[in-house]
mmCIF file of C-alpha atoms and ligand atoms in Angstrom:
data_model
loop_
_atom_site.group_PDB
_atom_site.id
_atom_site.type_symbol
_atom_site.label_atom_id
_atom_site.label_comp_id
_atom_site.label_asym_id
_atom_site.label_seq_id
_atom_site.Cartn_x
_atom_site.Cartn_y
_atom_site.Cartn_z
ATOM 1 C CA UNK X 1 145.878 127.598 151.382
ATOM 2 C CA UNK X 2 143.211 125.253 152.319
ATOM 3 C CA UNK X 3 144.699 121.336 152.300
ATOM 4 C CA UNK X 4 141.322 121.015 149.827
ATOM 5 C CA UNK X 5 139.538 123.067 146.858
ATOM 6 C CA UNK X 6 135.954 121.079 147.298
ATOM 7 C CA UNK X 7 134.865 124.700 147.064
ATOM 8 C CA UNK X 8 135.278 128.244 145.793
ATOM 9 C CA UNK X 9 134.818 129.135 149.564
ATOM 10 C CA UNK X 10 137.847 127.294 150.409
ATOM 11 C CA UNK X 11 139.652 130.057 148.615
ATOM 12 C CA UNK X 12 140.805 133.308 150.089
ATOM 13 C CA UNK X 13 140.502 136.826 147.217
ATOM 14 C CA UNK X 14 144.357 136.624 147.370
ATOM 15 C CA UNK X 15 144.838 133.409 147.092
ATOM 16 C CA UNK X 16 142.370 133.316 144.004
ATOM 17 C CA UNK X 17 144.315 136.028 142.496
ATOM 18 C CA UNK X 18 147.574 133.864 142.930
ATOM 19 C CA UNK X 19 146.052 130.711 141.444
ATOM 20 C CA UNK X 20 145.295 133.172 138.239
ATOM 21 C CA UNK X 21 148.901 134.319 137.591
ATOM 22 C CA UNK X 22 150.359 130.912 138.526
ATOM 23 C CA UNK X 23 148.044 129.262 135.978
ATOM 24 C CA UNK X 24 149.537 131.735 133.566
ATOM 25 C CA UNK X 25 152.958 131.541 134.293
ATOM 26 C CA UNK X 26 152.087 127.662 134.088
ATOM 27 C CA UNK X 27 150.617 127.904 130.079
ATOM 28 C CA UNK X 28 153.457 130.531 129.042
ATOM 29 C CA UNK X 29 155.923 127.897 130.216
ATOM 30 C CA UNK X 30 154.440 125.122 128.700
ATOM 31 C CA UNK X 31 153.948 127.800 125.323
ATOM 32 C CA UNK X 32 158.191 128.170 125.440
ATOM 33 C CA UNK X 33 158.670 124.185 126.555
ATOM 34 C CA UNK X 34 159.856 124.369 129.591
ATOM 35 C CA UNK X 35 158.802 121.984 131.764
ATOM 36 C CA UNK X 36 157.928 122.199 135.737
ATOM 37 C CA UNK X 37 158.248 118.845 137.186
ATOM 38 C CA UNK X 38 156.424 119.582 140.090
ATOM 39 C CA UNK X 39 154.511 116.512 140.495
ATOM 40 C CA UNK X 40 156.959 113.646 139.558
ATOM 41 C CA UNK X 41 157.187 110.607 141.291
ATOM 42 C CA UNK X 42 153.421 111.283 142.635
ATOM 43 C CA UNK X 43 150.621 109.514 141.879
ATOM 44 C CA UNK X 44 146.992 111.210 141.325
ATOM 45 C CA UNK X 45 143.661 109.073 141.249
ATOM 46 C CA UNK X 46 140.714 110.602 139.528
ATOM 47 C CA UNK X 47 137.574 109.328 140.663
ATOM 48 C CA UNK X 48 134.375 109.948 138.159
ATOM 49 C CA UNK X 49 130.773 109.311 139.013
ATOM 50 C CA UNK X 50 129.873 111.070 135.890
ATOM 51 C CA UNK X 51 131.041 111.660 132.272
ATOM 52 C CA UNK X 52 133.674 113.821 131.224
ATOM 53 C CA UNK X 53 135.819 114.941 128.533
ATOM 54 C CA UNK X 54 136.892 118.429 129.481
ATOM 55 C CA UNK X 55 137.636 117.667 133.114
ATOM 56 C CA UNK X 56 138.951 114.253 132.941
ATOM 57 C CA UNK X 57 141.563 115.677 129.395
ATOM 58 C CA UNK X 58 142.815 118.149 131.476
ATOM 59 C CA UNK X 59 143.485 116.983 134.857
ATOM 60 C CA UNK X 60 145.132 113.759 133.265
ATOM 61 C CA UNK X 61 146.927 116.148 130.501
ATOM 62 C CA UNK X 62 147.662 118.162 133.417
ATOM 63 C CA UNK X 63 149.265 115.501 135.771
ATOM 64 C CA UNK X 64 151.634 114.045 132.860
ATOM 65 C CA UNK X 65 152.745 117.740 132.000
ATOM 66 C CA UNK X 66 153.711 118.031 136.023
ATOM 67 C CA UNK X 67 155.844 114.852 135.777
ATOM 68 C CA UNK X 68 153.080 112.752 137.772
ATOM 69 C CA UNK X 69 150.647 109.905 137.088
ATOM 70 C CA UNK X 70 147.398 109.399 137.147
ATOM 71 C CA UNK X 71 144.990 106.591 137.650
ATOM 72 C CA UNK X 72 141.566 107.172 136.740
ATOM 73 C CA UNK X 73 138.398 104.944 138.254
ATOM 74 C CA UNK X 74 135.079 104.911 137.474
ATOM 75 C CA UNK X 75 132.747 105.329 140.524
ATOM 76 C CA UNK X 76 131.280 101.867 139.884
ATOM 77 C CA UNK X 77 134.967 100.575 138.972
ATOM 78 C CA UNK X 78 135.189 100.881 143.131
ATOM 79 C CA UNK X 79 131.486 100.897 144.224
ATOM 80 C CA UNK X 80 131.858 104.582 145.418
ATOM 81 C CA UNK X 81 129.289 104.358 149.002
ATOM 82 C CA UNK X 82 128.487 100.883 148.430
ATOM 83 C CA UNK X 83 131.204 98.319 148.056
ATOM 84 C CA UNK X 84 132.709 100.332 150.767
ATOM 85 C CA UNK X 85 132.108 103.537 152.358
ATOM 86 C CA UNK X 86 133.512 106.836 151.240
ATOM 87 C CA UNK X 87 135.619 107.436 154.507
ATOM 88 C CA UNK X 88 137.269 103.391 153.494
ATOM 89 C CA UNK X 89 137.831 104.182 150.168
ATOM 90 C CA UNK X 90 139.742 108.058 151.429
ATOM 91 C CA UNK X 91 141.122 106.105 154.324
ATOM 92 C CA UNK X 92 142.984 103.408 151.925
ATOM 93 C CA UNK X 93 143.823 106.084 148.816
ATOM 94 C CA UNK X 94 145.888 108.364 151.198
ATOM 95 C CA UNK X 95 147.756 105.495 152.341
ATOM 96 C CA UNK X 96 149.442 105.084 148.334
ATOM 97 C CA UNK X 97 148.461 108.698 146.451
ATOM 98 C CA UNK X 98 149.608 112.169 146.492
ATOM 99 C CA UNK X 99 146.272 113.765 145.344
ATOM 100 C CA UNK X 100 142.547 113.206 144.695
ATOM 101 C CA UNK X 101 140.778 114.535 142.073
ATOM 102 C CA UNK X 102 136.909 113.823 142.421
ATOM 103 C CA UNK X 103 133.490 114.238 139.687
ATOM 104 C CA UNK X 104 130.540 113.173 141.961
ATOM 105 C CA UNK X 105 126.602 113.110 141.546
ATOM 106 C CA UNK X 106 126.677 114.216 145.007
ATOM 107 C CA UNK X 107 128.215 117.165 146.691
ATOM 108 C CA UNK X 108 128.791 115.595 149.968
ATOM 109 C CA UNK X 109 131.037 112.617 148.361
ATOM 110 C CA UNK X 110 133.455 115.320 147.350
ATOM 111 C CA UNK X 111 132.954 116.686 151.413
ATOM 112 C CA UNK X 112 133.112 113.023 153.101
ATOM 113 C CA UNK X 113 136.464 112.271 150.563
ATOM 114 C CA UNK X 114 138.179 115.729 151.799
ATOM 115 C CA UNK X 115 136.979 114.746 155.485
ATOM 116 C CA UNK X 116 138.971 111.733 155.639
ATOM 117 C CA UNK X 117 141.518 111.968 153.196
ATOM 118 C CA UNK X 118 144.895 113.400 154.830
ATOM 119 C CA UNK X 119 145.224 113.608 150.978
ATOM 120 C CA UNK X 120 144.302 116.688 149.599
ATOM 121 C CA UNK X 121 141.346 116.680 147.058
ATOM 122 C CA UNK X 122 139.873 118.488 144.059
ATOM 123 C CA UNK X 123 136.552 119.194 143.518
ATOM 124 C CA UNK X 124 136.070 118.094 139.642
ATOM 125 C CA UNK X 125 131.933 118.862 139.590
ATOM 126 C CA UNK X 126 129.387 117.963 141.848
ATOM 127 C CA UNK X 127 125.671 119.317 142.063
ATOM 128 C CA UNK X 128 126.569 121.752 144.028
ATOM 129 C CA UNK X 129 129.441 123.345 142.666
ATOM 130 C CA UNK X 130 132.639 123.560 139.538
ATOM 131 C CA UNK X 131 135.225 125.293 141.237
ATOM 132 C CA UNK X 132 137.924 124.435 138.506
ATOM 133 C CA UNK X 133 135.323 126.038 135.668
ATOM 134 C CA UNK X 134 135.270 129.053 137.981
ATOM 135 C CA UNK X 135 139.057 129.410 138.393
ATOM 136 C CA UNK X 136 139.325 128.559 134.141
ATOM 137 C CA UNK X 137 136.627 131.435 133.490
ATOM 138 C CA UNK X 138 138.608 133.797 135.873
ATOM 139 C CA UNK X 139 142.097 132.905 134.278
ATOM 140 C CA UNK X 140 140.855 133.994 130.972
ATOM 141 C CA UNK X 141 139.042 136.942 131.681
ATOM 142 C CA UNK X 142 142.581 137.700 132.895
ATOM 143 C CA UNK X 143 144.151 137.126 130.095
ATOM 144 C CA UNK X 144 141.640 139.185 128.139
ATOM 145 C CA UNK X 145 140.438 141.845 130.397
ATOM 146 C CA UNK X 146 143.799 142.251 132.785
ATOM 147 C CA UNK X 147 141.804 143.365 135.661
ATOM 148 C CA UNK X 148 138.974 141.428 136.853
ATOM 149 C CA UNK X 149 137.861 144.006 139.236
ATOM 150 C CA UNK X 150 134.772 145.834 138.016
ATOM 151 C CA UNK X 151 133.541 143.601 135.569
ATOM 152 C CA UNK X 152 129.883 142.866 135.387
ATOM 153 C CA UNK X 153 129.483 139.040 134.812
ATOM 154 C CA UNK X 154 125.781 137.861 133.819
ATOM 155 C CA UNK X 155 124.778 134.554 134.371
ATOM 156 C CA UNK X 156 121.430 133.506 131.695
ATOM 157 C CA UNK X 157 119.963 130.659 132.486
ATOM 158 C CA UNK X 158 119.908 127.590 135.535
ATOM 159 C CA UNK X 159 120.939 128.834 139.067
ATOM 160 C CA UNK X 160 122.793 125.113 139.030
ATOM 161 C CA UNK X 161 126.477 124.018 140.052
ATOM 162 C CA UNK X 162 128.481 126.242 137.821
ATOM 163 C CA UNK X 163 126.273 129.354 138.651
ATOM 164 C CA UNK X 164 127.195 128.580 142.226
ATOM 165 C CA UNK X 165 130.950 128.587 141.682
ATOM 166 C CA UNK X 166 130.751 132.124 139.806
ATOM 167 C CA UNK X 167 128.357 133.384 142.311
ATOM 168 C CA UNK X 168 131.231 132.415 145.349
ATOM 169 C CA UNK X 169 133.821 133.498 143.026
ATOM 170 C CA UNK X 170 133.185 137.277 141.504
ATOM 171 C CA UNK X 171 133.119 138.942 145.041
ATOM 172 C CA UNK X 172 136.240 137.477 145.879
ATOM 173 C CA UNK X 173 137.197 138.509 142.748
ATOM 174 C CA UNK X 174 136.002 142.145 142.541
ATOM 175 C CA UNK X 175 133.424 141.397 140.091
ATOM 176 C CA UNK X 176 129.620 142.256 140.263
ATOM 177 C CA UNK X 177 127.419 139.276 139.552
ATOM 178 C CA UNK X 178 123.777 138.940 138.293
ATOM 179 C CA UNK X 179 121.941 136.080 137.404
ATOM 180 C CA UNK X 180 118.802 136.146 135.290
ATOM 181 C CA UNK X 181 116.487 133.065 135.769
ATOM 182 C CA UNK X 182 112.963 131.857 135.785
ATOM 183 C CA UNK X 183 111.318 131.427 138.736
ATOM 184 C CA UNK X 184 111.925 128.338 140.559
ATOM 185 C CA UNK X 185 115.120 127.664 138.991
ATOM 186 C CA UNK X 186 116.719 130.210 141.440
ATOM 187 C CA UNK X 187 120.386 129.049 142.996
ATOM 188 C CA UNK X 188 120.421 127.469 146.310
ATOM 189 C CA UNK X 189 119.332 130.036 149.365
ATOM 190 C CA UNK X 190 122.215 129.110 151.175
ATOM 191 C CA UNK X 191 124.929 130.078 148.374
ATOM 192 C CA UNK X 192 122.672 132.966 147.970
ATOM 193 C CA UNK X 193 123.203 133.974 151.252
ATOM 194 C CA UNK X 194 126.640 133.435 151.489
ATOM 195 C CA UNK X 195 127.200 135.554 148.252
ATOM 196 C CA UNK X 196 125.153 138.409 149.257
ATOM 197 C CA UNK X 197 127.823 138.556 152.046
ATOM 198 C CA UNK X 198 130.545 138.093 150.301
ATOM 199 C CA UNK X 199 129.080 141.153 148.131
ATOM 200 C CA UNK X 200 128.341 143.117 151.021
ATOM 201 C CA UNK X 201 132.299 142.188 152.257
ATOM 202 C CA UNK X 202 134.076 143.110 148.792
ATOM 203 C CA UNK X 203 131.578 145.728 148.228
ATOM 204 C CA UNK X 204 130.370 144.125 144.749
ATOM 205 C CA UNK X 205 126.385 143.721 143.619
ATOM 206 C CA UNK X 206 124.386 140.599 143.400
ATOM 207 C CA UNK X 207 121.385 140.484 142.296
ATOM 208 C CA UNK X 208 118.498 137.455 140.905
ATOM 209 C CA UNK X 209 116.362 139.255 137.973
ATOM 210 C CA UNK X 210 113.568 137.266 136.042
ATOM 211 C CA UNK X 211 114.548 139.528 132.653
ATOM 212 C CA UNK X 212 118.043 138.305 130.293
ATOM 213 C CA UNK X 213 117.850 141.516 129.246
ATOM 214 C CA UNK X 214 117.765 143.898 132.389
ATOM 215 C CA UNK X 215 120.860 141.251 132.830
ATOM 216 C CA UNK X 216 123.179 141.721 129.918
ATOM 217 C CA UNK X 217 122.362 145.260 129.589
ATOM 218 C CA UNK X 218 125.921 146.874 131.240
ATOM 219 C CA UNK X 219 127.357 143.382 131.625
ATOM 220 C CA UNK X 220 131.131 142.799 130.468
ATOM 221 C CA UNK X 221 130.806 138.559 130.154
ATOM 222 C CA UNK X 222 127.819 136.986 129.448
ATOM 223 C CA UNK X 223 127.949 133.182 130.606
ATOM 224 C CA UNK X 224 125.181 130.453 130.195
ATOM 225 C CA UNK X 225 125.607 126.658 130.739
ATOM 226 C CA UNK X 226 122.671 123.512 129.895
ATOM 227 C CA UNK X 227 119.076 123.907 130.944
ATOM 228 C CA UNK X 228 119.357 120.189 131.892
ATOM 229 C CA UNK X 229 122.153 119.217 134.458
ATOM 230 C CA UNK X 230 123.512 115.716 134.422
ATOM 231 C CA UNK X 231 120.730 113.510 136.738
ATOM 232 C CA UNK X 232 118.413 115.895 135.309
ATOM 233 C CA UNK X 233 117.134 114.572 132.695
ATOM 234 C CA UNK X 234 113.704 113.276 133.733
ATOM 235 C CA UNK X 235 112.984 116.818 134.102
ATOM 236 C CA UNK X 236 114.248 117.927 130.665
ATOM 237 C CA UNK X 237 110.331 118.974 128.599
ATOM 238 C CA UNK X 238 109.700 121.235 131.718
ATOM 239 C CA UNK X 239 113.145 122.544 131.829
ATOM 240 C CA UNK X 240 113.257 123.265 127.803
ATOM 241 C CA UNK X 241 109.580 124.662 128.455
ATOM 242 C CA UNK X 242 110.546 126.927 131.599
ATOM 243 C CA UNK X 243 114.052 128.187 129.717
ATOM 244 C CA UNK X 244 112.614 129.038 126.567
ATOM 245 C CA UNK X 245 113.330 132.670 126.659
ATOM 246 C CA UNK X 246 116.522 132.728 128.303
ATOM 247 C CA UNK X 247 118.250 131.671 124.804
ATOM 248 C CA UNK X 248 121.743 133.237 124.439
ATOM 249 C CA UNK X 249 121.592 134.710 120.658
ATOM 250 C CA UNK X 250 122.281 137.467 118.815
ATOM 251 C CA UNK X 251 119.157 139.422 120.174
ATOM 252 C CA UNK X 252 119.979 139.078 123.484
ATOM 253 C CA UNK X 253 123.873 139.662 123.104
ATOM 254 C CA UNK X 254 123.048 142.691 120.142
ATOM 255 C CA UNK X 255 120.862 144.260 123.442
ATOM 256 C CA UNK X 256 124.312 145.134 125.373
ATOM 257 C CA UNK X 257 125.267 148.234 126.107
ATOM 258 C CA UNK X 258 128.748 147.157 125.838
ATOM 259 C CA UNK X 259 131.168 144.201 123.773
ATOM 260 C CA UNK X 260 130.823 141.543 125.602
ATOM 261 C CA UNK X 261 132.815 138.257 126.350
ATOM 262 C CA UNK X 262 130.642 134.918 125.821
ATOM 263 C CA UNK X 263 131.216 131.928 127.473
ATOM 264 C CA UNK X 264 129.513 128.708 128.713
ATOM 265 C CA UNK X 265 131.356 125.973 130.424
ATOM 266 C CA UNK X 266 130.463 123.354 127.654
ATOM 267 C CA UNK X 267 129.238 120.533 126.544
ATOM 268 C CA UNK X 268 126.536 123.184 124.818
ATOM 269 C CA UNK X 269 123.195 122.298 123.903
ATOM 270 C CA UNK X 270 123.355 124.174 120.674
ATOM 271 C CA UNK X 271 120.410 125.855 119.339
ATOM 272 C CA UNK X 272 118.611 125.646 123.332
ATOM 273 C CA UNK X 273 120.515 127.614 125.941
ATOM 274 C CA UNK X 274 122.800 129.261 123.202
ATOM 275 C CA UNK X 275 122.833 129.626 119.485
ATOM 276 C CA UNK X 276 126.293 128.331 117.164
ATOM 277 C CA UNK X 277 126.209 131.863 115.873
ATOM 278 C CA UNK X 278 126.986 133.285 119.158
ATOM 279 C CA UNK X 279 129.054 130.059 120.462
ATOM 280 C CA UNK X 280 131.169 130.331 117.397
ATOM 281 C CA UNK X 281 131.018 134.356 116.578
ATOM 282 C CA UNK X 282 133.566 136.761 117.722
ATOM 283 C CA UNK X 283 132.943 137.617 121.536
ATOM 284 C CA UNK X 284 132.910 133.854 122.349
ATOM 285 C CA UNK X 285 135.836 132.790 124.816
ATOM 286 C CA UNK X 286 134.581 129.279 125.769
ATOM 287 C CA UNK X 287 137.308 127.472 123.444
ATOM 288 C CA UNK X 288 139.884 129.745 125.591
ATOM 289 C CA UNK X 289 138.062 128.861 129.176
ATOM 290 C CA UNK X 290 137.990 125.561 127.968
ATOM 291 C CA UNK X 291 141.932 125.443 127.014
ATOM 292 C CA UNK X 292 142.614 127.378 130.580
ATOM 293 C CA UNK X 293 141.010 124.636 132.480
ATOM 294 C CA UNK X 294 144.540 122.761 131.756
ATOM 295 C CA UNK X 295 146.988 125.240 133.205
ATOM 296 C CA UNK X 296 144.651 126.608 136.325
ATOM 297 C CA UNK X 297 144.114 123.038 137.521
ATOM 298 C CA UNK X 298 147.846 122.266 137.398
ATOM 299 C CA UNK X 299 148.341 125.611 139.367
ATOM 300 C CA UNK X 300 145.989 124.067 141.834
ATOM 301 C CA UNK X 301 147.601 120.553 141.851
ATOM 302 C CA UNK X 302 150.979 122.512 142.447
ATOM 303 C CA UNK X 303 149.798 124.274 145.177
ATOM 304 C CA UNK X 304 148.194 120.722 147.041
ATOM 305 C CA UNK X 305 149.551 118.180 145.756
ATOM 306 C CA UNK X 306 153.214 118.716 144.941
HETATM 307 N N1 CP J 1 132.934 121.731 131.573
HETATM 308 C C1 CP J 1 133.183 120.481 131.951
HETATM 309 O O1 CP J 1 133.395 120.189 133.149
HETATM 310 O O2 CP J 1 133.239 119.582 130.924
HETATM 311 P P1 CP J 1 133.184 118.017 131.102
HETATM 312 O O3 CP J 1 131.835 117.679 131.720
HETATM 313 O O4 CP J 1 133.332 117.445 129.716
HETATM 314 O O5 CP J 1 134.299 117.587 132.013
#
């Protein structure tokens, strides 16, 4: 395995596949109290540019349930880039801690950190990508589907961060992938690319439609996240204006051919990108994506930083 998971790309099909059942094995443990002590005696610092409570819970939940510690800084607690550069700051952590675990505004922190680090490092959101969502989104569909291969996954909404990590992730995974979005809010070309190859590799679809609909119509999991990204929000009355009709509700989810799983990587903007009936009704799996984020992410601190 890579020495880093800064991206979905820095995981191999297999190796994704091995993160899933190790994440399971890892809750069913914890489910009969046995405990895996994999990480005792090390130390992991979690570095956050940005707020948290999903990400920051379950890495530090995480750590203590491994037997390790963790210290957790604000970006401005260290003056992230400015009191001293990124490669200092890696330089000096790997010199005391086992692991890094890393939210940033930008992407390139996360890359610069894993550059100089010798200590490996997580990827805990960036603008670019949420590789741990991914992995928590796979693990349950897992758990609920068994197979991931052949699903249809249907992205409404922002081509932002999170889309990117799915997009990387359902080739690798077997899955086919569409993502319906207004123009201009289209994910990055070079992800776009790199999935379309990655499709063309696994022998999975991808596809960009303007319609929700032509998008959920045969889709097995219907995911949407925020119309306004954290950093965004100067942008948020032409966002809300642009997204308007990309609301996941009952019409939209009533239109599919099949029953499908719901899920959105929360916080939700409730009543904008998706409705509480939908959020809270029957098909909705975010509560169990959310819980999964605990045991995947200690799969993926076993694997780099035990
Ligand atoms: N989904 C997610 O990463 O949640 P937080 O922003 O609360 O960590």
């Amino acid at each position: 395995m890579h020495k880093d998971l800064v991206s979905i790309d820095d995981l191999e099909p297999e190796e994704i596949f091995e993160l899933l059942e190790s994440g399971l094995e890892l809750k069913k443990k914890r489910a009969l109290g046995i405990v895996e002590p994999v990480l005792q005696g090390r130390t992991v610092v979690m570095i956050f540019e940005k707020p948290s409570l999903r990400t920051r819970v379950t890495f530090e939940v995480g750590i203590t349930q491994l037997g390790g510690q963790a210290i957790y800084l604000q970006g401005s607690d260290i003056g992230l880039g400015h009191r001293e550069s990124i490669a200092d700051i890696a330089r000096n952590l790997e010199r005391w801690v086992d692991g890094i675990v890393a939210r940033a505004s930008s992407h390139q922190t996360v890359v610069e950190l894993a550059r100089w680090a010798d200590t490996p490092v997580i990827n805990g959101l960036t603008d670019r990508e949420h590789p741990c969502q991914a992995l928590a989104l796979a693990m349950t569909l897992r758990e609920k589907k068994c197979d991931l291969r052949g699903l249809k996954f249907a992205f409404i909404g922002d081509g932002n961060n999170v889309a990117h990590s799915f997009m990387l992730l359902s080739p690798k995974a077997g899955m086919d992938f569409v993502i319906a979005c207004p123009e201009g809010y289209e994910p990055d070309k070079q992800i776009t690319e790199q999935t379309k190859d990655l499709a063309a590799r696994f022998g999975t679809s991808f596809s960009i439609v303007r319609d929700p609909f032509e998008a959920v119509k045969d889709a097995d999991v219907v995911y949407t996240d925020v119309w306004v990204s954290m950093g965004q929000e100067s942008e948020a009355v032409e966002r809300e204006k642009a997204f308007r009709s990309y609301q996941v509700n009952r019409e939209l989810i009533d239109s599919a051919e099949r029953e499908v799983l719901i899920s959105h990587c929360l916080p939700a903007h409730r009543g904008q990108e998706i409705t509480d009936e939908v959020l809270d009704g029957p098909g909705s799996i975010a509560l169990d994506e959310a819980e999964n984020r605990l045991h995947i992410q200690k799969a993926v601190m076993a694997r780099l930083f035990a």
